[in-house]
Coordinates of C-alpha atoms in Angstrom, one line a residue:
Chain A
X269 CA -0.1 -0.3 0.2
X270 CA 3.3 1.8 -0.6
X271 CA 2.3 6.1 -1.2
X272 CA 3.9 7.3 -4.1
X273 CA 6.7 9.5 -3.1
X274 CA 7.3 12.4 -4.7
X275 CA 11.1 11.8 -6.6
X276 CA 13.3 15.1 -6.3
X277 CA 15.1 16.7 -9.1
X278 CA 18.9 15.3 -8.9
X279 CA 19.5 19.1 -9.3
X280 CA 19.7 21.2 -6.4
X281 CA 16.5 23.6 -6.6
X282 CA 14.7 27.1 -5.3
X283 CA 12.3 26.6 -3.0
X284 CA 9.3 24.6 -3.2
X285 CA 8.3 26.0 -6.6
X286 CA 10.9 24.2 -8.9
X287 CA 10.4 20.5 -7.0
X288 CA 9.5 17.7 -10.6
X289 CA 6.9 15.4 -8.8
X290 CA 7.5 12.0 -10.6
X291 CA 3.8 11.7 -10.8
X292 CA 2.9 15.0 -10.9
X293 CA -0.8 16.7 -9.7
X294 CA -3.1 17.4 -12.2
X295 CA -5.3 20.4 -10.8
X296 CA -9.2 20.2 -12.9
X297 CA -10.1 23.9 -14.9
X298 CA -13.1 22.1 -16.6
X299 CA -16.7 23.0 -16.4
X300 CA -18.3 22.2 -13.0
X301 CA -21.9 21.0 -14.1
X302 CA -23.9 22.5 -11.1
X303 CA -26.9 20.3 -9.1
X304 CA -29.2 20.1 -11.9
X305 CA -26.6 18.3 -13.6
X306 CA -25.9 15.7 -10.6
X307 CA -29.4 15.5 -9.7
X308 CA -29.8 14.3 -13.3
X309 CA -26.9 12.2 -12.4
X310 CA -28.5 10.4 -9.7
X311 CA -31.5 10.5 -11.3
X312 CA -30.0 8.2 -14.4
X313 CA -27.9 5.6 -12.0
X314 CA -30.8 4.8 -9.6
X315 CA -32.7 4.3 -12.8
X316 CA -30.5 2.3 -14.1
X317 CA -29.7 0.7 -10.9
X318 CA -33.6 -0.2 -10.7
X319 CA -32.7 -3.2 -13.1
X320 CA -29.5 -3.8 -12.3
X321 CA -27.7 -2.4 -14.5
X322 CA -24.6 -1.3 -13.5
X323 CA -24.6 -3.6 -10.2
X324 CA -24.3 -6.8 -10.0
X325 CA -25.0 -9.6 -12.4
X326 CA -27.0 -11.6 -8.7
X327 CA -29.0 -8.1 -9.3
X328 CA -30.2 -7.9 -12.4
X329 CA -31.9 -10.9 -12.0
X330 CA -35.0 -10.9 -10.2
X331 CA -36.0 -7.0 -11.7
X332 CA -35.1 -8.0 -15.4
X333 CA -37.3 -11.9 -14.5
X334 CA -39.8 -9.3 -13.0
X335 CA -40.0 -7.4 -16.2
X336 CA -39.8 -10.4 -18.5
X337 CA -43.2 -11.9 -16.9
X338 CA -45.0 -8.4 -17.3
X339 CA -44.1 -8.7 -21.1
X340 CA -44.6 -12.4 -22.0
X341 CA -48.3 -12.5 -21.4
X342 CA -49.1 -9.3 -23.7
X343 CA -46.5 -11.1 -26.0
X344 CA -48.9 -13.7 -26.3
X345 CA -52.7 -12.0 -26.3
X346 CA -50.6 -10.9 -29.1
X347 CA -50.5 -14.5 -30.7
X348 CA -53.5 -14.6 -29.6
X349 CA -55.2 -12.4 -31.5
X350 CA -53.4 -12.6 -34.5
X351 CA -53.7 -16.2 -34.9
X352 CA -57.3 -16.1 -33.6
X353 CA -58.0 -13.0 -36.1
X354 CA -60.1 -11.8 -32.7
X355 CA -62.2 -8.4 -34.0
X356 CA -60.7 -6.8 -30.1
X357 CA -57.8 -7.2 -27.5
X358 CA -58.7 -10.0 -25.2
X359 CA -57.8 -7.7 -22.1
X360 CA -58.4 -4.2 -22.3
X361 CA -55.3 -1.9 -21.7
X362 CA -56.3 -0.5 -18.3
X363 CA -57.2 -4.0 -16.9
X364 CA -53.2 -5.2 -17.8
X365 CA -51.3 -3.5 -14.3
X366 CA -54.6 -5.0 -12.5
X367 CA -54.3 -8.6 -13.9
X368 CA -50.9 -8.6 -13.1
X369 CA -50.8 -6.4 -10.2
X370 CA -48.9 -9.1 -7.9
X371 CA -46.0 -8.7 -10.3
X372 CA -46.0 -4.9 -10.0
X373 CA -46.3 -5.1 -5.9
X374 CA -43.6 -7.9 -6.0
X375 CA -41.3 -5.5 -7.9
X376 CA -41.5 -2.3 -6.4
X377 CA -41.1 -4.1 -2.9
X378 CA -37.2 -5.3 -4.7
X379 CA -36.3 -2.2 -5.7
X380 CA -37.3 0.6 -3.3
X381 CA -35.2 -0.4 -0.6
X382 CA -32.3 -1.3 -3.4
X383 CA -32.8 2.8 -4.1
X384 CA -33.0 3.8 -0.6
X385 CA -32.0 1.5 2.1
X386 CA -28.7 0.5 0.4
X387 CA -27.6 4.7 1.4
X388 CA -28.8 4.5 5.0
X389 CA -27.2 1.4 6.1
X390 CA -23.5 2.2 4.5
X391 CA -24.7 6.2 5.3
X392 CA -23.9 7.1 1.7
X393 CA -26.3 9.7 2.3
X394 CA -23.3 12.3 4.0
X395 CA -21.0 11.8 0.9
X396 CA -24.2 13.0 -1.3
X397 CA -25.2 16.4 0.8
X398 CA -21.4 17.6 1.5
X399 CA -22.5 18.0 -2.3
X400 CA -24.4 20.7 -4.3
X401 CA -27.7 18.2 -4.2
X402 CA -29.9 19.5 -1.7
X403 CA -32.3 17.0 0.5
X404 CA -34.9 17.8 -1.8
X405 CA -33.2 17.0 -5.2
X406 CA -32.5 13.5 -3.9
X407 CA -35.7 13.0 -2.5
X408 CA -37.1 14.3 -6.1
X409 CA -33.7 11.9 -8.3
X410 CA -34.9 8.7 -6.3
X411 CA -38.7 9.3 -6.8
X412 CA -38.8 10.1 -10.2
X413 CA -36.3 7.2 -11.0
X414 CA -38.6 4.6 -9.0
X415 CA -41.3 5.7 -10.7
X416 CA -40.0 5.2 -14.1
X417 CA -38.4 1.7 -13.6
X418 CA -42.2 1.5 -12.5
X419 CA -43.3 3.1 -15.8
X420 CA -41.2 1.2 -18.2
X421 CA -41.9 -1.5 -16.6
X422 CA -46.3 -1.5 -17.0
X423 CA -46.0 0.4 -20.2
X424 CA -44.0 -1.6 -22.6
X425 CA -46.3 -4.7 -21.6
X426 CA -49.8 -2.0 -23.2
X427 CA -47.3 -1.1 -26.3
X428 CA -46.9 -4.5 -26.6
X429 CA -50.2 -4.5 -26.9
X430 CA -50.6 -1.5 -29.1
X431 CA -48.2 -2.5 -32.1
X432 CA -49.4 -5.6 -32.3
X433 CA -52.9 -4.6 -31.9
X434 CA -52.2 -2.4 -34.7
X435 CA -49.9 -5.7 -36.8
X436 CA -53.5 -7.2 -36.5
X437 CA -55.5 -4.5 -38.4
X438 CA -57.8 -4.0 -35.1
X439 CA -59.7 -0.3 -35.5
X440 CA -55.8 2.7 -34.8
X441 CA -58.6 5.0 -33.3
X442 CA -60.6 3.1 -30.9
X443 CA -56.8 1.4 -30.1
X444 CA -55.1 4.5 -29.9
X445 CA -57.8 5.8 -27.2
X446 CA -57.5 3.6 -25.9
X447 CA -53.6 2.8 -25.3
X448 CA -54.1 6.7 -24.6
X449 CA -56.3 6.0 -21.3
X450 CA -54.0 3.1 -20.2
X451 CA -50.8 5.0 -20.3
X452 CA -52.2 7.9 -18.1
X453 CA -53.3 5.0 -16.3
X454 CA -49.6 2.9 -15.6
X455 CA -48.6 7.0 -14.9
X456 CA -50.6 7.8 -11.6
X457 CA -49.8 3.9 -11.0
X458 CA -46.1 4.2 -11.4
X459 CA -46.4 7.7 -9.0
X460 CA -48.1 5.5 -6.6
X461 CA -46.9 2.9 -6.4
X462 CA -43.3 4.3 -6.3
X463 CA -43.7 6.9 -3.5
X464 CA -45.8 4.4 -1.2
X465 CA -42.8 1.7 -1.8
X466 CA -40.3 4.6 -1.2
X467 CA -41.4 5.6 2.3
X468 CA -41.8 2.7 3.7
X469 CA -38.3 1.3 2.5
X470 CA -36.5 5.3 3.7
X471 CA -37.9 3.9 7.4
X472 CA -35.7 1.6 7.7
X473 CA -32.4 1.0 6.5
X474 CA -32.4 -3.0 6.9
X475 CA -33.6 -3.9 3.5
X476 CA -35.2 -7.2 3.9
X477 CA -37.3 -5.0 5.9
X478 CA -37.9 -2.5 3.6
X479 CA -38.9 -5.6 1.0
X480 CA -41.2 -7.3 4.0
X481 CA -42.9 -4.4 4.9
X482 CA -44.0 -3.3 1.1
X483 CA -45.0 -6.6 0.0
X484 CA -47.1 -6.7 3.1
X485 CA -48.4 -3.1 2.7
X486 CA -49.2 -3.7 -1.4
X487 CA -51.0 -7.4 -1.0
X488 CA -51.9 -7.4 3.3
X489 CA -53.9 -4.2 1.7
X490 CA -55.9 -5.1 -1.8
X491 CA -56.4 -9.1 -0.1
X492 CA -58.8 -7.0 2.9
X493 CA -59.3 -4.9 0.8
X494 CA -61.0 -7.0 -2.1
X495 CA -62.2 -9.4 0.3
X496 CA -64.1 -7.1 2.3
X497 CA -65.6 -5.7 -1.0
X498 CA -67.1 -9.5 -1.9
X499 CA -68.4 -10.1 1.4
X500 CA -70.1 -6.1 1.4
X501 CA -71.4 -7.3 -2.4
X502 CA -73.1 -10.8 -1.4
X503 CA -74.6 -8.4 1.9
X504 CA -76.4 -6.5 -0.7
X505 CA -74.0 -3.6 0.5
X506 CA -73.4 -2.7 -3.0
X507 CA -72.7 0.5 -2.5
X508 CA -70.6 0.3 -0.1
X509 CA -68.5 -1.7 -2.1
X510 CA -66.7 2.1 -4.0
X511 CA -65.7 3.3 -1.2
X512 CA -64.0 0.0 0.6
X513 CA -61.6 0.5 -2.2
X514 CA -60.0 3.6 -1.2
X515 CA -57.9 1.3 0.8
X516 CA -55.5 -0.4 -1.2
X517 CA -53.4 1.2 -3.9
X518 CA -54.3 -1.3 -6.4
X519 CA -58.1 -0.6 -5.8
X520 CA -57.1 3.0 -6.1
X521 CA -55.6 2.7 -9.3
X522 CA -58.8 0.4 -10.9
X523 CA -61.8 2.9 -8.7
X524 CA -60.2 6.4 -11.2
X525 CA -59.7 3.9 -14.0
X526 CA -63.0 2.8 -14.0
X527 CA -64.7 6.3 -13.3
X528 CA -62.6 8.6 -15.8
X529 CA -60.0 6.4 -18.3
X530 CA -63.3 4.1 -19.8
X531 CA -62.1 0.9 -17.7
X532 CA -63.9 -2.3 -16.7
X533 CA -63.5 -2.2 -12.6
X534 CA -62.7 -5.9 -11.5
X535 CA -64.8 -5.2 -8.7
X536 CA -66.7 -7.8 -7.6
X537 CA -69.5 -7.4 -9.9
X538 CA -68.0 -4.9 -11.7
X539 CA -69.8 -2.4 -9.3
X540 CA -67.0 0.7 -9.8
X541 CA -67.5 3.9 -8.8
X542 CA -69.2 6.4 -10.6
X543 CA -68.1 9.9 -11.6
X544 CA -69.3 11.5 -8.0
X545 CA -67.6 9.0 -6.6
X546 CA -64.6 8.5 -8.6
X547 CA -63.7 12.7 -8.1
X548 CA -62.8 11.0 -4.3
X549 CA -60.4 7.9 -5.7
X550 CA -58.6 11.4 -8.0
X551 CA -58.3 13.5 -4.4
X552 CA -56.6 10.5 -2.8
X553 CA -54.2 8.9 -5.2
X554 CA -53.1 12.6 -6.3
X555 CA -53.1 13.7 -2.5
X556 CA -51.1 10.7 -1.4
X557 CA -48.6 11.4 -4.3
X558 CA -48.0 14.2 -2.3
X559 CA -48.2 12.8 1.3
X560 CA -45.0 10.4 0.4
X561 CA -43.1 13.0 -1.7
X562 CA -43.3 15.2 1.9
X563 CA -42.7 12.6 3.6
X564 CA -39.5 11.4 1.9
X565 CA -38.6 15.3 2.5
X566 CA -39.5 15.3 6.3
X567 CA -37.4 11.9 6.6
X568 CA -34.1 13.4 4.2
X569 CA -33.9 17.0 6.2
X570 CA -34.0 14.2 9.5
X571 CA -30.6 11.9 8.0
X572 CA -28.8 15.1 6.9
X573 CA -25.1 14.1 7.9
Chain B
X88 CA 0.7 24.0 -10.1
X89 CA -1.3 27.6 -10.2
X90 CA -3.4 27.5 -6.6
X91 CA 0.1 27.7 -4.6
X92 CA -1.0 30.7 -2.3
X93 CA 1.2 32.0 0.5
X94 CA -0.1 32.3 4.0
X95 CA -1.7 35.6 4.3
X96 CA -2.6 35.5 0.9
X97 CA -6.4 34.9 1.9
X98 CA -8.8 33.5 4.6
X99 CA -9.8 30.2 3.6
X100 CA -12.6 30.1 7.1
X101 CA -13.5 33.0 8.8
X102 CA -16.0 32.3 12.2
X103 CA -17.7 35.5 13.7
X104 CA -18.8 34.2 17.3
X105 CA -19.9 31.2 15.3
X106 CA -22.8 29.4 18.2
X107 CA -25.1 26.3 17.8
X108 CA -27.5 25.8 20.7
X109 CA -29.6 22.3 20.5
X110 CA -32.1 22.1 23.0
X111 CA -30.2 20.4 25.4
X112 CA -26.3 20.9 24.3
X113 CA -24.9 23.9 23.2
X114 CA -22.4 22.5 20.7
X115 CA -20.6 26.1 19.5
X116 CA -20.1 29.2 22.1
X117 CA -19.2 31.9 20.1
X118 CA -16.5 30.6 18.5
X119 CA -14.2 32.8 16.4
X120 CA -11.5 31.7 14.4
X121 CA -9.7 32.7 11.0
X122 CA -8.0 29.8 8.5
X123 CA -5.4 30.7 6.1
X124 CA -4.1 28.5 3.2
X125 CA -2.8 24.8 4.6
X126 CA -3.1 22.0 7.0
X127 CA -4.9 23.2 10.1
X128 CA -5.7 20.7 12.8
X129 CA -9.4 21.5 14.7
X130 CA -8.6 19.0 18.0
X131 CA -10.6 18.6 20.7
X132 CA -12.3 15.9 22.8
X133 CA -14.8 13.8 21.4
X134 CA -18.0 15.7 21.5
X135 CA -16.2 19.3 21.4
X136 CA -18.2 20.4 18.4
X137 CA -15.8 19.8 15.3
X138 CA -18.3 18.0 13.3
X139 CA -20.9 20.5 14.3
X140 CA -18.5 23.1 13.2
X141 CA -18.0 21.2 10.1
X142 CA -21.9 20.4 9.3
X143 CA -22.1 24.5 9.8
X144 CA -19.1 25.2 6.9
X145 CA -20.8 22.4 4.7
X146 CA -23.6 25.1 5.1
X147 CA -25.9 22.1 6.1
X148 CA -26.8 23.2 10.1
X149 CA -27.9 26.9 10.4
X150 CA -25.6 28.3 13.1
X151 CA -28.0 29.7 16.0
X152 CA -25.5 32.9 16.0
X153 CA -23.0 34.3 14.4
X154 CA -21.5 33.9 11.2
X155 CA -19.3 32.5 8.4
X156 CA -17.4 32.3 5.8
X157 CA -15.7 29.4 3.8
X158 CA -13.5 30.4 0.2
X159 CA -15.0 33.9 1.0
X160 CA -18.5 32.7 0.4
X161 CA -21.2 33.1 3.1
X162 CA -22.2 29.4 4.4
X163 CA -25.8 30.7 5.5
X164 CA -26.6 31.6 1.7
X165 CA -23.6 30.6 -0.4
X166 CA -24.0 26.7 1.0
X167 CA -24.4 25.1 -2.9
X168 CA -22.0 27.0 -3.9
X169 CA -19.0 26.2 -1.2
X170 CA -20.2 22.3 -1.7
X171 CA -18.8 22.5 -4.9
X172 CA -15.4 23.6 -4.2
X173 CA -14.5 21.8 -0.7
X174 CA -14.5 18.5 -0.4
X175 CA -15.2 16.1 2.4
X176 CA -14.6 13.0 4.6
X177 CA -16.9 11.4 7.0
X178 CA -15.4 10.2 10.3
X179 CA -18.0 7.3 9.9
X180 CA -17.9 4.3 7.3
X181 CA -19.3 5.3 4.5
X182 CA -18.7 3.0 1.5
X183 CA -21.0 0.7 -0.3
X184 CA -19.8 -3.1 0.0
X185 CA -20.9 -4.8 -3.3
X186 CA -19.2 -1.8 -5.2
X187 CA -15.7 -1.0 -6.8
X188 CA -13.5 2.1 -5.4
X189 CA -13.7 3.2 -9.6
X190 CA -17.1 2.9 -9.7
X191 CA -17.9 4.9 -7.2
X192 CA -15.4 7.6 -6.9
X193 CA -16.9 7.9 -10.8
X194 CA -20.0 8.6 -9.2
X195 CA -19.1 10.7 -6.5
X196 CA -17.1 12.4 -9.2
X197 CA -20.2 13.2 -11.6
X198 CA -22.4 14.3 -8.5
X199 CA -20.2 16.9 -7.9
X200 CA -21.1 17.8 -11.8
X201 CA -18.1 17.1 -13.7
X202 CA -18.7 15.5 -16.8
X203 CA -18.6 12.0 -17.2
X204 CA -15.2 11.5 -19.3
X205 CA -13.6 14.1 -16.6
X206 CA -15.1 12.1 -13.6
X207 CA -13.2 8.7 -15.6
X208 CA -9.9 10.5 -15.8
X209 CA -9.5 12.5 -12.6
X210 CA -11.2 9.0 -10.7
X211 CA -8.5 7.5 -12.0
X212 CA -6.1 10.1 -11.2
X213 CA -7.5 9.9 -7.6
X214 CA -7.0 6.9 -6.5
X215 CA -3.6 6.9 -7.7
X216 CA -2.3 9.7 -5.8
X217 CA -4.0 8.2 -2.7
X218 CA -2.3 4.9 -3.2
X219 CA -4.9 2.7 -4.5
X220 CA -4.3 0.2 -7.5
X221 CA -5.3 -2.6 -8.9
X222 CA -7.4 -3.4 -5.9
X223 CA -9.2 -0.7 -7.3
X224 CA -11.4 -2.6 -9.5
X225 CA -12.2 -4.9 -6.5
X226 CA -15.4 -4.2 -5.0
X227 CA -14.6 -2.1 -1.8
X228 CA -16.6 -4.4 0.8
X229 CA -13.2 -6.6 1.0
X230 CA -10.7 -3.4 1.3
X231 CA -8.9 -3.2 4.3
X232 CA -9.0 -0.4 7.3
X233 CA -6.6 1.3 5.5
X234 CA -7.6 1.1 1.9
X235 CA -11.8 2.0 2.7
X236 CA -10.1 5.1 4.2
X237 CA -8.0 6.0 1.0
X238 CA -11.4 5.3 -0.8
X239 CA -13.2 7.7 1.4
X240 CA -10.1 10.2 0.7
X241 CA -10.1 10.2 -2.5
X242 CA -14.2 11.1 -2.6
X243 CA -13.0 14.4 -1.0
X244 CA -10.4 14.6 -3.4
X245 CA -11.8 13.4 -6.9
X246 CA -13.5 17.2 -8.5
X247 CA -10.6 18.6 -7.3
X248 CA -12.0 21.2 -4.3
X249 CA -9.9 24.0 -3.1
X250 CA -10.5 23.1 0.0
X251 CA -10.9 19.8 2.5
X252 CA -12.4 19.0 5.8
X253 CA -11.7 15.5 6.7
X254 CA -13.3 14.0 10.4
X255 CA -11.0 11.8 12.5
X256 CA -8.9 10.1 9.0
X257 CA -6.5 8.6 11.7
X258 CA -9.7 6.6 13.1
X259 CA -9.5 3.1 13.5
X260 CA -5.9 2.2 11.0
X261 CA -2.6 1.1 12.8
X262 CA 0.5 3.1 13.1
X263 CA 2.0 2.3 10.4
X264 CA -1.7 3.2 8.6
X265 CA -2.2 5.8 11.2
X266 CA 1.7 7.4 9.3
X267 CA 0.8 6.8 6.4
X268 CA -2.2 9.0 5.5
X269 CA -0.5 11.8 7.8
X270 CA 1.5 11.3 5.0
X271 CA -1.3 11.9 2.8
X272 CA -2.6 15.1 4.4
X273 CA 0.6 16.3 4.5
X274 CA 0.5 16.1 0.3
X275 CA -2.6 16.9 -0.3
X276 CA -1.6 20.6 0.6
X277 CA 2.0 20.2 -0.9
X278 CA 1.8 18.8 -4.1
X279 CA -2.5 19.5 -5.0
X280 CA -2.5 22.7 -4.1
X281 CA -6.1 21.8 -1.5
X282 CA -6.1 23.2 1.9
X283 CA -7.0 20.8 4.5
X284 CA -8.6 21.4 7.6
X285 CA -8.0 17.8 9.9
X286 CA -9.5 16.7 12.9
X287 CA -8.1 15.1 15.6
X288 CA -8.6 13.8 18.8
X289 CA -4.9 13.9 19.3
X290 CA -3.4 16.8 18.6
X291 CA 0.7 14.9 19.1
X292 CA 0.0 13.8 15.1
X293 CA -1.4 16.7 14.4
X294 CA 1.8 18.1 14.8
X295 CA 3.8 16.8 12.7
X296 CA 1.1 17.5 10.1
X297 CA -0.8 20.9 10.7
X298 CA 1.0 24.3 10.1
X299 CA -1.8 25.9 12.2
X300 CA -3.7 23.7 15.0
X301 CA -6.9 25.0 16.5
X302 CA -7.8 23.6 20.3
X303 CA -11.6 24.0 21.0
X304 CA -13.4 22.3 23.5
X305 CA -16.9 22.4 25.1
X306 CA -17.6 24.3 21.7
X307 CA -15.3 27.0 22.6
X308 CA -12.1 27.9 21.4
X309 CA -9.0 27.5 23.5
X310 CA -6.2 28.0 21.5
X311 CA -5.6 28.7 18.2
X312 CA -1.8 29.7 16.1
X313 CA 0.8 27.6 14.7
X314 CA 3.1 24.4 15.0
X315 CA 5.3 26.8 15.2
X316 CA 4.6 28.7 17.8
X317 CA 3.3 25.4 19.8
X318 CA 6.6 24.0 19.0
X319 CA 8.3 26.9 19.7
X320 CA 6.3 28.0 23.4
X321 CA 6.1 24.2 24.6
X322 CA 9.0 22.5 23.9
X323 CA 10.2 20.4 26.4
X324 CA 13.5 18.5 26.6
X325 CA 14.9 15.5 28.5
X326 CA 18.1 15.0 29.6
X327 CA 19.8 11.8 30.3
X328 CA 23.3 12.0 31.3
X329 CA 25.6 9.0 32.2
X330 CA 27.7 8.5 35.4
X331 CA 31.3 8.9 36.8
X332 CA 33.5 8.5 39.2
X333 CA 33.7 12.4 40.3
X334 CA 29.8 12.2 39.8
X335 CA 28.5 9.0 41.0
X336 CA 24.7 10.9 40.7
X337 CA 25.8 13.0 37.2
X338 CA 21.5 13.5 36.7
X339 CA 21.9 15.8 40.4
X340 CA 25.1 17.2 39.4
X341 CA 24.2 18.3 36.3
X342 CA 20.4 20.0 38.0
X343 CA 22.3 22.0 40.6
X344 CA 24.9 22.8 37.6
X345 CA 21.9 24.0 35.3
X346 CA 20.2 25.3 38.5
X347 CA 22.9 27.5 39.8
X348 CA 22.9 29.2 35.4
X349 CA 19.1 29.9 36.4
X350 CA 17.5 27.0 34.1
X351 CA 14.7 25.6 36.7
X352 CA 13.9 21.5 36.0
X353 CA 10.7 20.1 36.5
X354 CA 9.5 18.2 38.9
X355 CA 9.3 14.5 36.6
X356 CA 9.1 12.2 39.5
X357 CA 6.1 10.3 39.7
X358 CA 6.6 9.9 35.1
X359 CA 8.7 7.0 33.8
X360 CA 12.5 6.8 34.0
X361 CA 12.5 9.9 36.9
X362 CA 15.7 10.2 39.0
X363 CA 17.7 9.5 35.3
X364 CA 16.0 11.6 32.7
X365 CA 15.8 15.5 33.2
X366 CA 13.0 17.7 31.9
X367 CA 13.7 21.3 31.0
X368 CA 11.8 23.9 29.1
X369 CA 13.6 25.3 26.5
X370 CA 12.7 28.6 24.5
X371 CA 15.4 29.0 22.0
X372 CA 18.1 28.0 21.1
X373 CA 20.7 29.2 23.5
X374 CA 19.0 26.8 26.0
X375 CA 20.7 23.6 24.2
X376 CA 23.9 25.1 24.0
X377 CA 23.9 26.1 27.6
X378 CA 22.7 22.5 28.2
X379 CA 25.3 20.9 25.8
X380 CA 28.5 23.2 27.8
X381 CA 27.1 22.0 31.5
X382 CA 27.3 18.3 30.3
X383 CA 30.8 19.1 28.7
X384 CA 32.4 21.0 32.0
X385 CA 31.7 18.1 33.9
X386 CA 32.8 15.6 32.1
X387 CA 29.8 13.8 31.7
X388 CA 28.6 11.3 28.5
X389 CA 25.3 13.2 27.3
X390 CA 23.1 9.5 26.2
X391 CA 20.1 11.2 25.3
X392 CA 19.2 15.7 24.6
X393 CA 15.2 14.8 23.3
X394 CA 11.9 17.3 22.8
X395 CA 9.3 16.0 24.3
X396 CA 6.2 16.2 22.5
X397 CA 2.8 18.0 24.8
X398 CA -0.4 16.1 24.8
X399 CA -3.9 17.4 24.1
X400 CA -3.5 17.9 28.6
X401 CA -0.4 20.2 29.0
X402 CA -2.4 22.7 26.3
X403 CA -5.2 22.8 29.1
X404 CA -3.3 22.9 31.1
X405 CA -1.1 26.2 29.4
X406 CA -4.4 27.8 28.5
X407 CA -5.8 27.9 32.1
X408 CA -2.1 29.1 33.4
X409 CA -2.9 31.4 30.3
X410 CA -6.9 32.9 31.5
X411 CA -5.6 32.9 35.8
X412 CA -3.1 35.2 34.8
X413 CA -5.7 37.3 32.1
X414 CA -8.0 37.3 35.1
X415 CA -5.4 38.2 36.7
X416 CA -4.0 41.1 34.9
X417 CA -7.8 42.4 34.5
X418 CA -8.0 43.4 37.8

């Protein structure tokens, strides 16, 4: 571990300035691109990290596998549509993510802790905050990166469906409208899920706890809400079904898109919220996204150095 | 090196009655210091306010009172600009184990605003300068403590700052690693032209490395002076002589002879080697000559004459005495 020592010049020299080193230190006079650039760098590093890029081979396995699992059903549906010359896709664009919500929950549970718990656990956070970026930049970069990763995960199969539908010569206008509605839906889903996942993961430096907690919140809430909705439906309390749906992330997105994005509801009996109840859904979704952002800001103001 | 500056050129850090109060503790109490270019040591016991001071200087924590400037920039308003020009090496572990030193330092360089190509070049350069070679491609998890400290130092230097804050950089190192790290810190200024503020709770190791030492205790400034002042004022000489037939107790003979010439020796009973070793304060060169002459006149052999380094405790004692004097003068 010897440090290379500077070699003095062989001839007598005057003062320090004329000393010659065998490896001179070069100072940096180039551009310093500042906060915005640093935030973007953190964003791209985190987004790549969410798919294991720039990390070990082992950490690529799960996110890539889940990505494939998300896309394969779409490819199969297209194959079926083309082969059997169906008049419409077997599944709506908006319903696709709801069908595969378990895969999405698993993805967010595995990648949200990766995005934030590592920095907390290995105390890397102070190194970020001793640089030009501020707390808000860090939170925004991480939030945007995970939401983008989720968007890639949920929008890619929709793109596969859309391209396949056009190749199968289904109606262009119908397909484009439905595809656009699907994209709006998965955008909201990405923002909501990423926020919830990050808030939970940022509470603990332990990755394992983070994963378990995110899975618990996502699946238990969905399971509980679905069960309650089914009970309410069989008890003929159909009116309360949409209100129960406000209490889990998956049913929130389901209800919102049923009310406004032309989706058919997966609630029991297809009883989705109407426009009035739907407005509450929109408010709750946007409120939750804002609350997640606020909580993350609060959390990181405390972490500091 | 374009950036080498003379001592009185600029003030790198200046604080003016800087205070930081938490609900239960006062971490900094009206601290006023001025730090010039070079290597400056910040010494204090744990909890003396060193880390709090660094946080305020990085613009991350607002001061309760007073003001501070780093590189001429106000910490209260110019935090991001300061952090672009300053490097920081924390005391604790801060490295993820599953990435290589190269990947990690490149990322940190970009976080400091360096474009991708420059980030890679500067990383290669900096890791070489801190003494990491082939191992820089291996995951950090397998590094020794000394190597990890070098990576931490590299990430603080990679963006070529004008000033670095090093928080306890020798913590956890063995004596050899400690010496290497101190040598490296010295080179950061002499070879790289970067000013350094280094904290430690050991005055002894900073005296060797620093141009200037600031001692804080309980958030208050105890002392701020150049290292040469420290050594000039506080040099203690240890002398050991042989015994001869004429002088069966050589040590006593020297002590008496020195007393006769007006040089008092310290009472060192209770220290190891008491009775054989004389301790005396040497205000300047003439004391060394006097000791040499006295020993020669007595015909004794001079076994050792060496400088004894002071410890932080003695600085505290000295400053207590100074405070008493000041109080006395004040009436």
